[in-house]
mmCIF file of C-alpha atoms in Angstrom:
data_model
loop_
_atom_site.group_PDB
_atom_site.id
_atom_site.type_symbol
_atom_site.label_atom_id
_atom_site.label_comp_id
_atom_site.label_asym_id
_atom_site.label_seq_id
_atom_site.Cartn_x
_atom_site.Cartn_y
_atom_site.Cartn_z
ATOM 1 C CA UNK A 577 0.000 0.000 0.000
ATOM 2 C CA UNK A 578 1.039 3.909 -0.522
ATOM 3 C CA UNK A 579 3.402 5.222 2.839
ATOM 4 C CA UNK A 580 4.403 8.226 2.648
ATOM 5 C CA UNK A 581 6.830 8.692 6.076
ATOM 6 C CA UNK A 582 7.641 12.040 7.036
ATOM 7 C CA UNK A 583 10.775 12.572 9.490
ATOM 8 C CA UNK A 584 13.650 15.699 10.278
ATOM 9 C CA UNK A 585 11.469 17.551 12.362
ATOM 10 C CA UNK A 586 12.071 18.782 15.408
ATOM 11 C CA UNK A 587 12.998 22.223 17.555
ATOM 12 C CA UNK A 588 15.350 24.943 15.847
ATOM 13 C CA UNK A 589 16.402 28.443 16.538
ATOM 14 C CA UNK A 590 15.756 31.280 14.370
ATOM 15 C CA UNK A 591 17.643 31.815 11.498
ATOM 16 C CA UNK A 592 19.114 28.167 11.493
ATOM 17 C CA UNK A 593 18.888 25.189 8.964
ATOM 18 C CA UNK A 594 16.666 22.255 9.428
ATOM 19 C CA UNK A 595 16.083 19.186 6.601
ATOM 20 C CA UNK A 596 12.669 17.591 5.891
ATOM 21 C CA UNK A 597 12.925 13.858 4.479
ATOM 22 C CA UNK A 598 9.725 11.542 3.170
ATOM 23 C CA UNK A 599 9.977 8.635 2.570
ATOM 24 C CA UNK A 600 7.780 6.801 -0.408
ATOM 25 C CA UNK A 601 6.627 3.029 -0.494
ATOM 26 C CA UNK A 602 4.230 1.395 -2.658
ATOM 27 C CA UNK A 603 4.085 3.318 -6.099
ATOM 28 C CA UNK A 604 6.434 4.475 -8.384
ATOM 29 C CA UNK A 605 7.647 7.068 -6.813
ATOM 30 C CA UNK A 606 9.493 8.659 -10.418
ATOM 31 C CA UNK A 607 5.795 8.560 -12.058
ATOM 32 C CA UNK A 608 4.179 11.553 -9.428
ATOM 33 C CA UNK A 609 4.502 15.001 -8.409
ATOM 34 C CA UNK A 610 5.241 15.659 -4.606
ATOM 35 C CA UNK A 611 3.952 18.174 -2.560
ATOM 36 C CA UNK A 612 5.040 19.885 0.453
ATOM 37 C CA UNK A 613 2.143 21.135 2.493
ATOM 38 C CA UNK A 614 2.857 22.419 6.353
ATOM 39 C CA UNK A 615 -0.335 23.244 9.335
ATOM 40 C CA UNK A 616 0.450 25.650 11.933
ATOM 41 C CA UNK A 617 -0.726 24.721 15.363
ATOM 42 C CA UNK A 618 -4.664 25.387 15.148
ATOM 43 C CA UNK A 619 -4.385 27.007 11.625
ATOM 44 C CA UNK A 620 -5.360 25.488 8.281
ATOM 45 C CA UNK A 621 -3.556 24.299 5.067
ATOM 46 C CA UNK A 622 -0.919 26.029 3.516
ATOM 47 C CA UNK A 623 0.542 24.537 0.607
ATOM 48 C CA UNK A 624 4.442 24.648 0.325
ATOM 49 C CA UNK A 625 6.428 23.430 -2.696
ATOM 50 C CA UNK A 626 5.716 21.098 -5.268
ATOM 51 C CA UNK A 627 8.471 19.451 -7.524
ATOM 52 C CA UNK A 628 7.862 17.822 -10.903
ATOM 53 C CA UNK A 629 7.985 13.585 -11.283
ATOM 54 C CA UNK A 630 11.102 13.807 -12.719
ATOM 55 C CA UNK A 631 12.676 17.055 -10.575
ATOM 56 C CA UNK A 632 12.566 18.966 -13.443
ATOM 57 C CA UNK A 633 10.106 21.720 -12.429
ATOM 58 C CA UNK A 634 9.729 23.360 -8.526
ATOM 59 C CA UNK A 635 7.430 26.098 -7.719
ATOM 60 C CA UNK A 636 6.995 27.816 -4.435
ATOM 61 C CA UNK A 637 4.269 29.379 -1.986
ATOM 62 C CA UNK A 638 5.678 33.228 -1.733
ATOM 63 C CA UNK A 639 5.927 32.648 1.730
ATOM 64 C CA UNK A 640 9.338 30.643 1.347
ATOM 65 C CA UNK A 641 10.366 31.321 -1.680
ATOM 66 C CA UNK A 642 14.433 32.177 -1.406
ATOM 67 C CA UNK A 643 14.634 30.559 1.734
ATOM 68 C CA UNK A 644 13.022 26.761 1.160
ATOM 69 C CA UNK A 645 14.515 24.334 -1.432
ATOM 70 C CA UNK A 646 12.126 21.162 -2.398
ATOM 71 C CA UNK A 647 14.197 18.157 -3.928
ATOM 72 C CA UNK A 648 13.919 14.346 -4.640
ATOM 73 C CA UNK A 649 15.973 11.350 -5.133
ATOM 74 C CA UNK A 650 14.102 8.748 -7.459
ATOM 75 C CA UNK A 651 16.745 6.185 -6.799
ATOM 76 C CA UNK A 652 16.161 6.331 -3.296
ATOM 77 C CA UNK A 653 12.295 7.183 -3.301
ATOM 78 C CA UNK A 654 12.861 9.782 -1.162
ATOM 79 C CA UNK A 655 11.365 13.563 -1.377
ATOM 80 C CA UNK A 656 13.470 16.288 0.286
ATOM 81 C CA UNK A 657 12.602 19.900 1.643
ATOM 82 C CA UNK A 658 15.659 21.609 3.352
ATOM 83 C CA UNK A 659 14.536 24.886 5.492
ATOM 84 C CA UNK A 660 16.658 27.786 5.178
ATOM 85 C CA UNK A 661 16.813 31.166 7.351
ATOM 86 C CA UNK A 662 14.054 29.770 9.789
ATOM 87 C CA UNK A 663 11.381 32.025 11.655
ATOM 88 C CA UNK A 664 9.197 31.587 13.886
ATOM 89 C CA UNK A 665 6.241 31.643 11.425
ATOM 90 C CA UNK A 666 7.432 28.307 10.187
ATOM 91 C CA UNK A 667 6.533 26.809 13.193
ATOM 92 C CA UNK A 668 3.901 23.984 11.747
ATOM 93 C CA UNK A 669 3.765 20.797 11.104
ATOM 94 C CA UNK A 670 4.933 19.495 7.589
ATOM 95 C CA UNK A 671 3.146 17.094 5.640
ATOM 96 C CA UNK A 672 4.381 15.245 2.409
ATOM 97 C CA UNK A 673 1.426 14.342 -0.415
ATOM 98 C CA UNK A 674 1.586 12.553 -3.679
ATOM 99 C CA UNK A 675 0.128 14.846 -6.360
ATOM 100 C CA UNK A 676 -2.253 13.761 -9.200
ATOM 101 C CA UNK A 677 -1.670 14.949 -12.454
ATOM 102 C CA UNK A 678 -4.398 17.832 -12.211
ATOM 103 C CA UNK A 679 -5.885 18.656 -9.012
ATOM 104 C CA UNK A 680 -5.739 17.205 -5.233
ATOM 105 C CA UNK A 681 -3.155 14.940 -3.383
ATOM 106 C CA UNK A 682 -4.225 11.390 -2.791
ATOM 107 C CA UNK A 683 -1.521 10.281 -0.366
ATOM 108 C CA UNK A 684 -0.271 12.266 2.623
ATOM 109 C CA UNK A 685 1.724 11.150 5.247
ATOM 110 C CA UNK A 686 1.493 11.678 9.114
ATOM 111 C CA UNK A 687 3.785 15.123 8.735
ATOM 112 C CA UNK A 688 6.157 15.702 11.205
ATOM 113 C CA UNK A 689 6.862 18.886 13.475
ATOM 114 C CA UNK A 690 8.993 21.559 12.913
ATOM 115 C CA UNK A 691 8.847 24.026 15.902
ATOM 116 C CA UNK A 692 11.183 27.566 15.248
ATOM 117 C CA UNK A 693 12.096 28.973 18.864
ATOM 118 C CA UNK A 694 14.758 30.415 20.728
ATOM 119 C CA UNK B 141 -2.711 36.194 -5.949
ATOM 120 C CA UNK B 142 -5.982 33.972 -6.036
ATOM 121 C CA UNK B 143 -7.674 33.908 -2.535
ATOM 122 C CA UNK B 144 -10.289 31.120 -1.855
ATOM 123 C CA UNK B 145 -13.057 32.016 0.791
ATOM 124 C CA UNK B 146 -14.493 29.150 2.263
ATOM 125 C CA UNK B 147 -18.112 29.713 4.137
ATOM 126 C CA UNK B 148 -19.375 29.262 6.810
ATOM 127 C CA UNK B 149 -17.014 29.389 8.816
ATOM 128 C CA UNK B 150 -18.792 27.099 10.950
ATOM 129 C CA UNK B 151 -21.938 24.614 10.125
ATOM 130 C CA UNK B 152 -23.394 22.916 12.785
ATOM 131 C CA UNK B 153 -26.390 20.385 11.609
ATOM 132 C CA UNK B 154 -27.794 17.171 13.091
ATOM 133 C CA UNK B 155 -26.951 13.799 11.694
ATOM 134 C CA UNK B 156 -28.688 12.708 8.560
ATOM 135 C CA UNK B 157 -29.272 16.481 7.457
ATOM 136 C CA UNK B 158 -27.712 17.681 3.802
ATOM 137 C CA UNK B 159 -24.643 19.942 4.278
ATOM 138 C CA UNK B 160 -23.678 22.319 1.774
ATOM 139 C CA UNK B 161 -19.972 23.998 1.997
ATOM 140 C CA UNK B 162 -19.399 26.486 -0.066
ATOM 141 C CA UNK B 163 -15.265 28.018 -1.782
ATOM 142 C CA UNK B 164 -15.154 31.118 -3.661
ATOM 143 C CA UNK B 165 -12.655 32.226 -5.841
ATOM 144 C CA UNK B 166 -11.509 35.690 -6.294
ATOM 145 C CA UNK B 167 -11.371 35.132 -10.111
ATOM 146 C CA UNK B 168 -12.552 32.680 -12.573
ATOM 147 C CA UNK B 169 -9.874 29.650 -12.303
ATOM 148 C CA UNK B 170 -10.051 25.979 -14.050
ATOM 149 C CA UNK B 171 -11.904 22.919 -12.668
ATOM 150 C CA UNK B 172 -8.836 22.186 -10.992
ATOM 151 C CA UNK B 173 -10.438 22.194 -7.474
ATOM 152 C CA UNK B 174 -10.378 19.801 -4.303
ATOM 153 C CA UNK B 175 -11.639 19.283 -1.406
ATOM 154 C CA UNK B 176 -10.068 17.379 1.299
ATOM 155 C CA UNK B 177 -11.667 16.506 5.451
ATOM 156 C CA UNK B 178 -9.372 16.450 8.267
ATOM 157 C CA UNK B 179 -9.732 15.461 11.579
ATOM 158 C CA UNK B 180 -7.809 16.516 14.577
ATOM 159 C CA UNK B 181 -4.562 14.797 14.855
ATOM 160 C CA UNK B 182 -5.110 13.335 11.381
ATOM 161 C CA UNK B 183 -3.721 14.369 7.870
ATOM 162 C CA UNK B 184 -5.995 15.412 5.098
ATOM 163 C CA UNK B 185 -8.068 12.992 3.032
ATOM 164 C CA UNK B 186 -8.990 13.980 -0.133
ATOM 165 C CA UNK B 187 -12.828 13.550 -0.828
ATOM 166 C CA UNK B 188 -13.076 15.229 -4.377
ATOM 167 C CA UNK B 189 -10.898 16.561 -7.012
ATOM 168 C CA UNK B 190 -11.376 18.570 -10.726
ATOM 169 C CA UNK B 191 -14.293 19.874 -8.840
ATOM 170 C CA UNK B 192 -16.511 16.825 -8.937
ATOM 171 C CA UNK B 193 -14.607 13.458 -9.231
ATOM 172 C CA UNK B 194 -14.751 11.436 -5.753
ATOM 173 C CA UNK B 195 -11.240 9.782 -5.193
ATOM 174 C CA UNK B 196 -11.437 6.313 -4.411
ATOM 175 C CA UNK B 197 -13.411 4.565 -1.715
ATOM 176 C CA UNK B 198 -14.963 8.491 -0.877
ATOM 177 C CA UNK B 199 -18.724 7.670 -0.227
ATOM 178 C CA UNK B 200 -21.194 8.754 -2.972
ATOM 179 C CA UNK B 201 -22.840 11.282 -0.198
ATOM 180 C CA UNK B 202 -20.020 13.284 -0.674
ATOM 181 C CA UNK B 203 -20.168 15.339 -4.096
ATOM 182 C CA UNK B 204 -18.780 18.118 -5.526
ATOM 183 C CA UNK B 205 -19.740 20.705 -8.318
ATOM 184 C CA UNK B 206 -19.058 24.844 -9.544
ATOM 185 C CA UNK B 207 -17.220 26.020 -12.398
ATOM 186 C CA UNK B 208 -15.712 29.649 -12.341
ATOM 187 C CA UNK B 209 -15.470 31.223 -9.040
ATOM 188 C CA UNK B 210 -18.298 29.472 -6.909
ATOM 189 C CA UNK B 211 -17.853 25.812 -6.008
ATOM 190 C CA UNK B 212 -19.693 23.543 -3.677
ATOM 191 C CA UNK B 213 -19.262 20.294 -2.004
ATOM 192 C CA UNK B 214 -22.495 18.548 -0.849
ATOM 193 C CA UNK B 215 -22.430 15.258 2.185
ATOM 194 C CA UNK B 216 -26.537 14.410 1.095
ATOM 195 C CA UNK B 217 -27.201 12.579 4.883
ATOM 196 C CA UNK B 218 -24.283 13.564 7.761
ATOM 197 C CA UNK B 219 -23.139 10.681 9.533
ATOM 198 C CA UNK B 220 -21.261 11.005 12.616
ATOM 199 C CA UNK B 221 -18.000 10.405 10.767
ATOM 200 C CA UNK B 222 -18.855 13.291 8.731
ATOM 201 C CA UNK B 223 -18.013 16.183 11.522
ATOM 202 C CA UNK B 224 -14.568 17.426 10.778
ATOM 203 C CA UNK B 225 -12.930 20.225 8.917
ATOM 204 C CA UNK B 226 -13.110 20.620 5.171
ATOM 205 C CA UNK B 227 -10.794 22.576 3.022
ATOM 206 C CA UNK B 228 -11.087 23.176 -0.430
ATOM 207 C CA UNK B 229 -7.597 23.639 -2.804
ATOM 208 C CA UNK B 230 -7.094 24.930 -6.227
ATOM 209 C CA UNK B 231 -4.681 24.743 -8.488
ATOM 210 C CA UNK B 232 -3.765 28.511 -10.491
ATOM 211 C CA UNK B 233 -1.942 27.273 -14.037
ATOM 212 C CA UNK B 234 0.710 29.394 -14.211
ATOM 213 C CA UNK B 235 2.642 29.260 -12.375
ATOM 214 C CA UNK B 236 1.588 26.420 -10.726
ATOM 215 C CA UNK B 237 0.328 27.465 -6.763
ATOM 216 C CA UNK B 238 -2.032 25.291 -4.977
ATOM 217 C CA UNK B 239 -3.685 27.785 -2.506
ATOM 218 C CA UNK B 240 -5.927 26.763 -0.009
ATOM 219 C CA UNK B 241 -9.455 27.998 1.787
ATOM 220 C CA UNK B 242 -9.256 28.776 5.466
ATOM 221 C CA UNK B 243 -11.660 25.989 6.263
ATOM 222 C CA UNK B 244 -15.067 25.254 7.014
ATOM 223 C CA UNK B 245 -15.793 23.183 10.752
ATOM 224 C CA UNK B 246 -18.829 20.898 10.422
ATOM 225 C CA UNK B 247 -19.969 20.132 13.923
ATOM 226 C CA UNK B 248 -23.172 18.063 15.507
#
């Protein structure tokens, strides 16, 4: 069945670094887009990054753009987001989601927490 | 910037009542449209997506429909499962941004 394991979380200071790994099981990974999508505590959605099947193509929300890099490794079925110049507004937790071709992600994982404090 | 307005905020109905949940858009955009539940602690499922396809196993009380700006997802009879949040999601073509509403909170 689709897994999508999200891990890297955790507690950082403001301004520092922090990588975001999923983990993908039970698809072909290469074939789909993958989202980034993150949930501050008691807040909705926000939608992240996406990156193309094949890494080709990356887009970004406005809100990271500069600072957040999305990335994937096909031979290792394994999607990427390393966090840049942190603030305290990224402070959420992160989900991974397969994309279909059009609209809507399918797959999501559990997401995994990212808190930005000093 | 495309903003989605999801109303109400709230809806609170009894079980086996219709609920209707409504997502604006602030201009015309594509059929590229979902709508997802969550429930506290629990990622997103996605119920519909291109504005009125269910994704798989999503019971056929749950429907969606709108073109342009206005878009609606309907649950025909509420079961207790039901009561969660719902967000909608669209996709703007180019470039590609996959904003989301704010959420609507369907309670008992």
């Amino acid at each position: 069945q689709v897994q999508l394991v999200e891990s890297g979380g955790g507690v950082v200071q403001p301004g520092r670094s922090l990588r975001l790994s999923c983990a993908a099981s039970g698809f072909t990974f290469s074939n789909y887009g993958m989202h980034w999508v993150r949930q501050a505590p008691g807040k909705w959605l926000e939608w992240v990054a996406i990156i193309w099947y094949d890494g080709t193509d990356k887009y970004y929300a406005d809100s990271v753009k500069g600072r957040f890099t999305i990335s994937r490794d096909n031979s290792k079925n394994t999607l990427y987001l390393q966090m840049n110049s942190l603030r305290a507004e990224d402070t959420a937790v992160y989900y991974c989601a397969r994309g279909l071709s059009t609209s809507g992600s399918d797959y999501w994982g559990l997401g995994t927490l990212v808190t930005v404090s000093s | 910037e495309i903003v989605l307005t999801q109303s109400p905020a709230t809806l609170s109905l009894p079980p086996g009542e219709r609920a209707t949940l409504s997502c604006r858009a602030s201009q015309r955009i594509s059929r590229y449209l979902a709508w997802y539940q969550q429930k506290p602690g629990q990622a997103p499922r996605l119920l519909i997506y291109d504005a009125s396809n269910r994704a798989t196993g999503i019971p056929a009380r749950f429907s969606g429909s709108g073109s342009g700006t206005d878009f609606t997802l309907t649950i025909s009879s509420l079961e207790p499962e039901d009561f969660a949040m719902y967000y909608c999601q669209m996709r703007s073509n180019w470039p590609p941004a996959y904003t989301f509403g704010q959420g609507t909170k369907l309670e008992i």
